[in-house]
PDB file of C-alpha atoms in Angstrom:
ATOM      1  CA  GLN A1077      -9.180 -17.017 -24.879  1.00 91.00           C
ATOM      2  CA  VAL A1078      -8.538 -15.118 -21.937  1.00 96.00           C
ATOM      3  CA  ARG A1079     -10.954 -12.105 -20.836  1.00 97.00           C
ATOM      4  CA  LEU A1080      -9.047  -9.850 -18.517  1.00 98.00           C
ATOM      5  CA  VAL A1081     -10.430  -7.249 -16.064  1.00 98.00           C
ATOM      6  CA  GLU A1082      -8.506  -4.681 -14.293  1.00 98.00           C
ATOM      7  CA  SER A1083      -9.642  -3.330 -10.913  1.00 98.00           C
ATOM      8  CA  GLY A1084      -8.050  -1.120  -7.947  1.00 98.00           C
ATOM      9  CA  GLY A1085      -6.844   1.615  -9.406  1.00 98.00           C
ATOM     10  CA  GLY A1086      -7.878   5.186  -7.753  1.00 98.00           C
ATOM     11  CA  LEU A1087      -6.376   8.077  -6.828  1.00 98.00           C
ATOM     12  CA  VAL A1088      -3.677   8.202  -4.031  1.00 98.00           C
ATOM     13  CA  GLN A1089      -1.294  10.957  -2.309  1.00 98.00           C
ATOM     14  CA  ALA A1090       2.293  10.822  -3.819  1.00 98.00           C
ATOM     15  CA  GLY A1091       3.800   7.897  -1.071  1.00 98.00           C
ATOM     16  CA  GLY A1092       1.345   5.991  -0.978  1.00 98.00           C
ATOM     17  CA  SER A1093       0.126   2.524  -2.077  1.00 98.00           C
ATOM     18  CA  LEU A1094      -2.860   1.091  -4.171  1.00 98.00           C
ATOM     19  CA  ARG A1095      -2.812  -2.454  -5.491  1.00 98.00           C
ATOM     20  CA  LEU A1096      -4.222  -3.450  -8.903  1.00 98.00           C
ATOM     21  CA  SER A1097      -5.604  -6.584  -9.345  1.00 98.00           C
ATOM     22  CA  CYS A1098      -6.616  -8.471 -12.958  1.00 98.00           C
ATOM     23  CA  ILE A1099      -9.414 -11.411 -12.835  1.00 98.00           C
ATOM     24  CA  ALA A1100      -8.894 -13.855 -15.633  1.00 97.00           C
ATOM     25  CA  SER A1101     -12.133 -15.737 -17.539  1.00 96.00           C
ATOM     26  CA  GLY A1102     -12.249 -18.052 -19.783  1.00 96.00           C
ATOM     27  CA  ARG A1103      -9.061 -20.153 -20.410  1.00 94.00           C
ATOM     28  CA  ALA A1104      -7.579 -20.557 -16.959  1.00 95.00           C
ATOM     29  CA  LEU A1105      -4.801 -18.003 -15.943  1.00 96.00           C
ATOM     30  CA  ARG A1106      -2.296 -20.537 -15.105  1.00 96.00           C
ATOM     31  CA  TYR A1107      -1.607 -21.180 -19.216  1.00 97.00           C
ATOM     32  CA  TYR A1108      -0.257 -17.575 -19.641  1.00 98.00           C
ATOM     33  CA  ALA A1109       2.405 -15.573 -18.421  1.00 98.00           C
ATOM     34  CA  MET A1110       0.853 -12.318 -17.676  1.00 98.00           C
ATOM     35  CA  GLY A1111       1.957  -8.544 -17.621  1.00 98.00           C
ATOM     36  CA  TRP A1112       1.382  -5.132 -16.469  1.00 98.00           C
ATOM     37  CA  PHE A1113       2.064  -2.044 -19.098  1.00 98.00           C
ATOM     38  CA  ARG A1114       1.095   1.560 -18.416  1.00 98.00           C
ATOM     39  CA  GLN A1115       0.491   4.783 -20.703  1.00 98.00           C
ATOM     40  CA  ALA A1116       0.144   8.272 -19.782  1.00 96.00           C
ATOM     41  CA  PRO A1117      -1.667  10.542 -22.058  1.00 91.00           C
ATOM     42  CA  GLY A1118       1.105  11.864 -24.850  1.00 94.00           C
ATOM     43  CA  LYS A1119       3.440   8.544 -24.404  1.00 96.00           C
ATOM     44  CA  GLU A1120       3.691   5.458 -25.373  1.00 96.00           C
ATOM     45  CA  ARG A1121       2.250   2.494 -23.692  1.00 97.00           C
ATOM     46  CA  GLU A1122       5.386   0.956 -22.080  1.00 97.00           C
ATOM     47  CA  PHE A1123       6.376  -2.608 -19.698  1.00 98.00           C
ATOM     48  CA  VAL A1124       5.620  -2.351 -16.087  1.00 98.00           C
ATOM     49  CA  ALA A1125       6.196  -5.873 -14.666  1.00 98.00           C
ATOM     50  CA  GLY A1126       5.516  -9.361 -15.682  1.00 98.00           C
ATOM     51  CA  ILE A1127       5.185 -12.540 -14.417  1.00 98.00           C
ATOM     52  CA  SER A1128       5.928 -16.518 -15.452  1.00 98.00           C
ATOM     53  CA  ARG A1129       3.329 -19.118 -15.198  1.00 97.00           C
ATOM     54  CA  ASN A1130       4.451 -20.122 -12.251  1.00 96.00           C
ATOM     55  CA  ALA A1131       5.734 -17.455 -10.874  1.00 96.00           C
ATOM     56  CA  TYR A1132       9.250 -17.959 -11.090  1.00 96.00           C
ATOM     57  CA  SER A1133      10.128 -15.683 -13.237  1.00 97.00           C
ATOM     58  CA  THR A1134       9.803 -11.702 -12.477  1.00 97.00           C
ATOM     59  CA  ASP A1135      10.649  -9.148 -14.083  1.00 98.00           C
ATOM     60  CA  SER A1136       9.900  -4.868 -13.820  1.00 98.00           C
ATOM     61  CA  THR A1137      11.025  -1.744 -15.648  1.00 98.00           C
ATOM     62  CA  ASP A1138      13.741  -0.075 -13.731  1.00 97.00           C
ATOM     63  CA  SER A1139      12.340   2.999 -12.711  1.00 97.00           C
ATOM     64  CA  VAL A1140       9.946   0.789 -10.622  1.00 98.00           C
ATOM     65  CA  LYS A1141      11.752  -1.742  -8.629  1.00 98.00           C
ATOM     66  CA  GLY A1142      11.632  -1.638  -5.023  1.00 97.00           C
ATOM     67  CA  ARG A1143       8.156  -0.409  -5.055  1.00 98.00           C
ATOM     68  CA  PHE A1144       6.060  -2.433  -7.611  1.00 98.00           C
ATOM     69  CA  THR A1145       5.559  -5.985  -7.191  1.00 98.00           C
ATOM     70  CA  ILE A1146       3.814  -8.527  -9.484  1.00 98.00           C
ATOM     71  CA  PHE A1147       2.190 -11.344  -7.913  1.00 98.00           C
ATOM     72  CA  ARG A1148      -0.041 -14.011  -8.961  1.00 98.00           C
ATOM     73  CA  ASP A1149      -2.868 -16.031  -7.741  1.00 98.00           C
ATOM     74  CA  ASN A1150      -3.396 -18.554 -10.313  1.00 97.00           C
ATOM     75  CA  ALA A1151      -5.788 -20.848  -8.400  1.00 97.00           C
ATOM     76  CA  LYS A1152      -8.020 -17.205  -8.093  1.00 98.00           C
ATOM     77  CA  ASN A1153      -6.933 -16.533 -11.799  1.00 98.00           C
ATOM     78  CA  THR A1154      -5.605 -13.341 -10.964  1.00 98.00           C
ATOM     79  CA  VAL A1155      -2.292 -11.094 -10.951  1.00 98.00           C
ATOM     80  CA  TYR A1156      -1.627  -8.578  -8.756  1.00 98.00           C
ATOM     81  CA  LEU A1157       0.443  -5.152  -9.026  1.00 98.00           C
ATOM     82  CA  GLN A1158       1.044  -3.693  -5.176  1.00 98.00           C
ATOM     83  CA  MET A1159       2.210  -0.465  -5.741  1.00 98.00           C
ATOM     84  CA  ASN A1160       4.084   1.423  -2.850  1.00 98.00           C
ATOM     85  CA  SER A1161       5.907   4.618  -2.518  1.00 98.00           C
ATOM     86  CA  LEU A1162       3.834   5.966  -5.665  1.00 98.00           C
ATOM     87  CA  LYS A1163       5.255   9.130  -7.065  1.00 98.00           C
ATOM     88  CA  PRO A1164       3.225  11.327  -9.596  1.00 97.00           C
ATOM     89  CA  GLU A1165       5.348  10.156 -12.738  1.00 96.00           C
ATOM     90  CA  ASP A1166       3.176   6.747 -11.674  1.00 98.00           C
ATOM     91  CA  THR A1167       0.168   8.751 -13.066  1.00 98.00           C
ATOM     92  CA  ALA A1168      -0.781   6.469 -15.866  1.00 98.00           C
ATOM     93  CA  LEU A1169      -3.669   3.976 -17.448  1.00 98.00           C
ATOM     94  CA  TYR A1170      -2.693   0.651 -16.738  1.00 98.00           C
ATOM     95  CA  TYR A1171      -3.184  -2.417 -18.277  1.00 98.00           C
ATOM     96  CA  CYS A1172      -2.423  -6.079 -17.635  1.00 98.00           C
ATOM     97  CA  ALA A1173      -2.046  -8.224 -20.450  1.00 98.00           C
ATOM     98  CA  ALA A1174      -1.932 -11.830 -21.142  1.00 98.00           C
ATOM     99  CA  VAL A1175       0.031 -14.738 -23.339  1.00 98.00           C
ATOM    100  CA  GLU A1176       0.275 -18.034 -23.737  1.00 96.00           C
ATOM    101  CA  THR A1177       3.706 -19.255 -23.309  1.00 94.00           C
ATOM    102  CA  SER A1178       4.447 -23.588 -23.549  1.00 93.00           C
ATOM    103  CA  THR A1179       7.264 -22.320 -20.957  1.00 94.00           C
ATOM    104  CA  LEU A1180       6.384 -21.965 -17.429  1.00 93.00           C
ATOM    105  CA  THR A1181       9.056 -20.293 -16.547  1.00 93.00           C
ATOM    106  CA  ILE A1182       9.356 -17.406 -19.298  1.00 94.00           C
ATOM    107  CA  LEU A1183       7.967 -14.042 -19.504  1.00 95.00           C
ATOM    108  CA  ARG A1184       7.548 -11.178 -21.425  1.00 95.00           C
ATOM    109  CA  THR A1185       8.415  -7.770 -21.561  1.00 96.00           C
ATOM    110  CA  THR A1186       7.075  -6.287 -24.885  1.00 96.00           C
ATOM    111  CA  ALA A1187       3.914  -4.815 -25.694  1.00 97.00           C
ATOM    112  CA  ARG A1188       3.778  -6.545 -28.956  1.00 97.00           C
ATOM    113  CA  GLU A1189       4.624  -9.957 -27.496  1.00 97.00           C
ATOM    114  CA  TYR A1190       0.924 -10.076 -25.514  1.00 98.00           C
ATOM    115  CA  ALA A1191      -1.992 -11.171 -27.227  1.00 97.00           C
ATOM    116  CA  TYR A1192      -4.371 -10.154 -24.929  1.00 98.00           C
ATOM    117  CA  TRP A1193      -5.608  -6.861 -23.328  1.00 98.00           C
ATOM    118  CA  GLY A1194      -7.544  -5.427 -20.378  1.00 98.00           C
ATOM    119  CA  GLN A1195      -9.400  -2.398 -20.546  1.00 97.00           C
ATOM    120  CA  GLY A1196      -7.037  -0.659 -17.991  1.00 98.00           C
ATOM    121  CA  THR A1197      -7.600   0.918 -14.989  1.00 98.00           C
ATOM    122  CA  GLN A1198      -6.669   4.665 -13.934  1.00 98.00           C
ATOM    123  CA  VAL A1199      -3.691   5.429 -11.445  1.00 98.00           C
ATOM    124  CA  THR A1200      -3.263   9.335 -10.458  1.00 98.00           C
ATOM    125  CA  VAL A1201      -0.826  10.210  -7.978  1.00 98.00           C
ATOM    126  CA  SER A1202      -1.232  13.719  -6.339  1.00 97.00           C
ATOM    127  CA  SER A1203       2.006  15.448  -5.377  1.00 93.00           C
TER     128      SER A1203
END
């Protein structure tokens, strides 16, 4: 099993940047494909970005392409979400998630495919 703890959220003005971190403990992060999801009040949890075990494959939702980047450091058991050019509509509780995969290059894009979740970190973007 793996335990996930997110950090790095906060209040930022529109156009600003934040870097979220997700640190894994327990089983090593290298066994897991990772994802970032977010949930705004009154909305469903949505996929933001995902990355394969070896970082060969990444994907992100269209609304954040060109602004958000997911990357990982398996030696530090940490996955990151670099968020630039933030918009008020990015305001949400951001979660990282993990799923163990046998293939190094596969990633997952739906919440139901992920087995482990952190507790979330709040991102608030003011206009």
